[in-house]
Short mmCIF file of C-alpha atoms in Angstrom, two decimals:
data_model
loop_
_atom_site.label_atom_id
_atom_site.label_comp_id
_atom_site.label_asym_id
_atom_site.label_seq_id
_atom_site.Cartn_x
_atom_site.Cartn_y
_atom_site.Cartn_z
CA MET A 1 67.66 11.11 -64.59
CA ASN A 2 65.69 11.42 -61.37
CA ILE A 3 67.03 14.88 -60.67
CA LEU A 4 66.01 15.96 -64.16
CA MET A 5 62.45 14.68 -63.60
CA LEU A 6 62.30 16.33 -60.19
CA CYS A 7 63.47 19.66 -61.63
CA THR A 8 60.98 19.33 -64.49
CA GLY A 9 58.17 18.66 -62.03
CA ILE A 10 59.10 21.56 -59.80
CA GLY A 11 59.42 23.85 -62.84
CA LEU A 12 56.00 22.85 -64.16
CA ALA A 13 54.43 23.31 -60.74
CA LEU A 14 55.97 26.78 -60.41
CA LEU A 15 54.79 27.67 -63.92
CA GLY A 16 51.29 26.52 -63.00
CA ALA A 17 51.34 28.54 -59.80
CA GLY A 18 52.47 31.59 -61.76
CA ILE A 19 49.74 31.17 -64.37
CA TRP A 20 47.13 30.83 -61.65
CA ARG A 21 48.43 33.60 -59.37
CA TYR A 22 49.13 36.23 -62.03
CA LYS A 23 46.33 35.24 -64.45
CA ALA A 24 49.00 34.76 -67.14
CA THR A 25 46.80 33.11 -69.74
CA HIS A 26 48.93 34.71 -72.46
CA LEU A 27 51.50 31.98 -71.71
CA LEU A 28 49.11 29.28 -72.90
CA SER A 29 50.00 28.45 -76.49
CA ASN A 30 46.89 26.33 -77.03
CA VAL A 31 44.48 29.16 -76.17
CA ASP A 32 43.75 32.09 -78.47
CA SER A 33 43.41 35.12 -76.20
CA ASN A 34 40.87 36.68 -78.59
CA GLN A 35 38.55 33.70 -78.13
CA VAL A 36 38.61 33.69 -74.32
CA ASP A 37 35.50 35.05 -72.60
CA PRO A 38 36.80 38.01 -70.52
CA SER A 39 34.51 37.16 -67.63
CA LYS A 40 36.00 33.66 -67.44
CA LYS A 41 39.69 34.56 -67.67
CA ASP A 42 40.21 33.96 -63.94
CA GLY A 43 38.68 30.51 -64.23
CA LEU A 44 40.88 29.68 -67.20
CA ALA A 45 43.99 30.76 -65.29
CA ARG A 46 42.99 28.57 -62.34
CA TYR A 47 42.16 25.61 -64.61
CA ALA A 48 45.43 25.80 -66.57
CA GLY A 49 47.45 26.47 -63.43
CA LEU A 50 46.03 23.44 -61.67
CA TYR A 51 46.74 21.30 -64.73
CA CYS A 52 50.40 22.38 -64.77
CA ILE A 53 50.69 21.85 -61.02
CA GLY A 54 49.16 18.38 -61.41
CA VAL A 55 51.50 17.33 -64.21
CA GLY A 56 54.40 18.77 -62.23
CA GLY A 57 53.32 16.65 -59.29
CA ILE A 58 53.23 13.57 -61.50
CA PHE A 59 56.79 14.23 -62.69
CA SER A 60 58.02 14.92 -59.17
CA GLY A 61 56.34 11.79 -57.87
CA LEU A 62 57.84 9.77 -60.70
CA ALA A 63 61.31 10.92 -59.70
CA PHE A 64 60.81 9.35 -56.27
CA VAL A 65 58.96 6.23 -57.47
CA ILE A 66 61.70 5.31 -59.94
CA GLU A 67 64.14 4.89 -57.04
CA ARG A 68 62.03 2.00 -55.69
CA PHE A 69 62.17 -0.14 -58.81
CA THR A 70 65.30 -1.95 -59.90
CA THR A 71 64.49 -4.11 -62.91
CA GLU A 72 64.13 -2.75 -66.40
CA ARG A 73 60.66 -4.26 -66.76
CA GLU A 74 59.39 -2.47 -63.64
CA LEU A 75 60.82 0.84 -64.81
CA LEU A 76 59.22 0.48 -68.24
CA LEU A 77 55.85 -0.28 -66.66
CA VAL A 78 56.06 2.73 -64.35
CA ILE A 79 57.17 5.11 -67.10
CA GLY A 80 54.60 3.70 -69.54
CA GLY A 81 51.86 4.11 -66.94
CA THR A 82 52.97 7.67 -66.32
CA VAL A 83 52.82 8.48 -70.03
CA VAL A 84 49.27 7.11 -70.21
CA LEU A 85 48.30 9.09 -67.09
CA ILE A 86 49.64 12.33 -68.55
CA MET A 87 47.86 11.66 -71.87
CA ILE A 88 44.55 11.17 -70.06
CA ALA A 89 45.12 14.34 -68.01
CA THR A 90 45.91 16.28 -71.19
CA ALA A 91 42.77 15.00 -72.93
CA ILE A 92 40.66 16.07 -69.95
CA TYR A 93 42.38 19.47 -69.88
CA LEU A 94 41.86 20.10 -73.59
CA SER A 95 38.23 18.98 -73.51
CA GLY A 96 37.53 21.35 -70.61
CA LEU A 97 38.92 24.43 -72.32
CA GLY A 98 35.70 24.99 -74.26
CA ARG A 99 33.84 26.30 -71.24
CA PHE A 100 36.17 29.31 -71.07
CA MET A 101 35.74 30.37 -74.71
CA LYS A 102 33.25 32.79 -76.21
CA LYS A 103 30.11 31.13 -77.49
#
């Protein structure tokens, strides 16, 4: 399970780096490319790329943290905390998308 989380984290981080580096905002399914302000496309790519890199870092970190805990209760608390952390990060990401859209 830890290898799967590590691979998921690395994959998300690479996806985020690709979105940021190549300005690949067309890969974002939650953003309508017709609604994006053309002058802010670079900022959107950076914003979405950093979000993916951050979530990838959370998954990669979780793969290493899980090794430290042995009881089921500890694992559930760590995984539950991670889910809450990712939900908060996603809410912040989605609320920040408005600044890159046409007015």
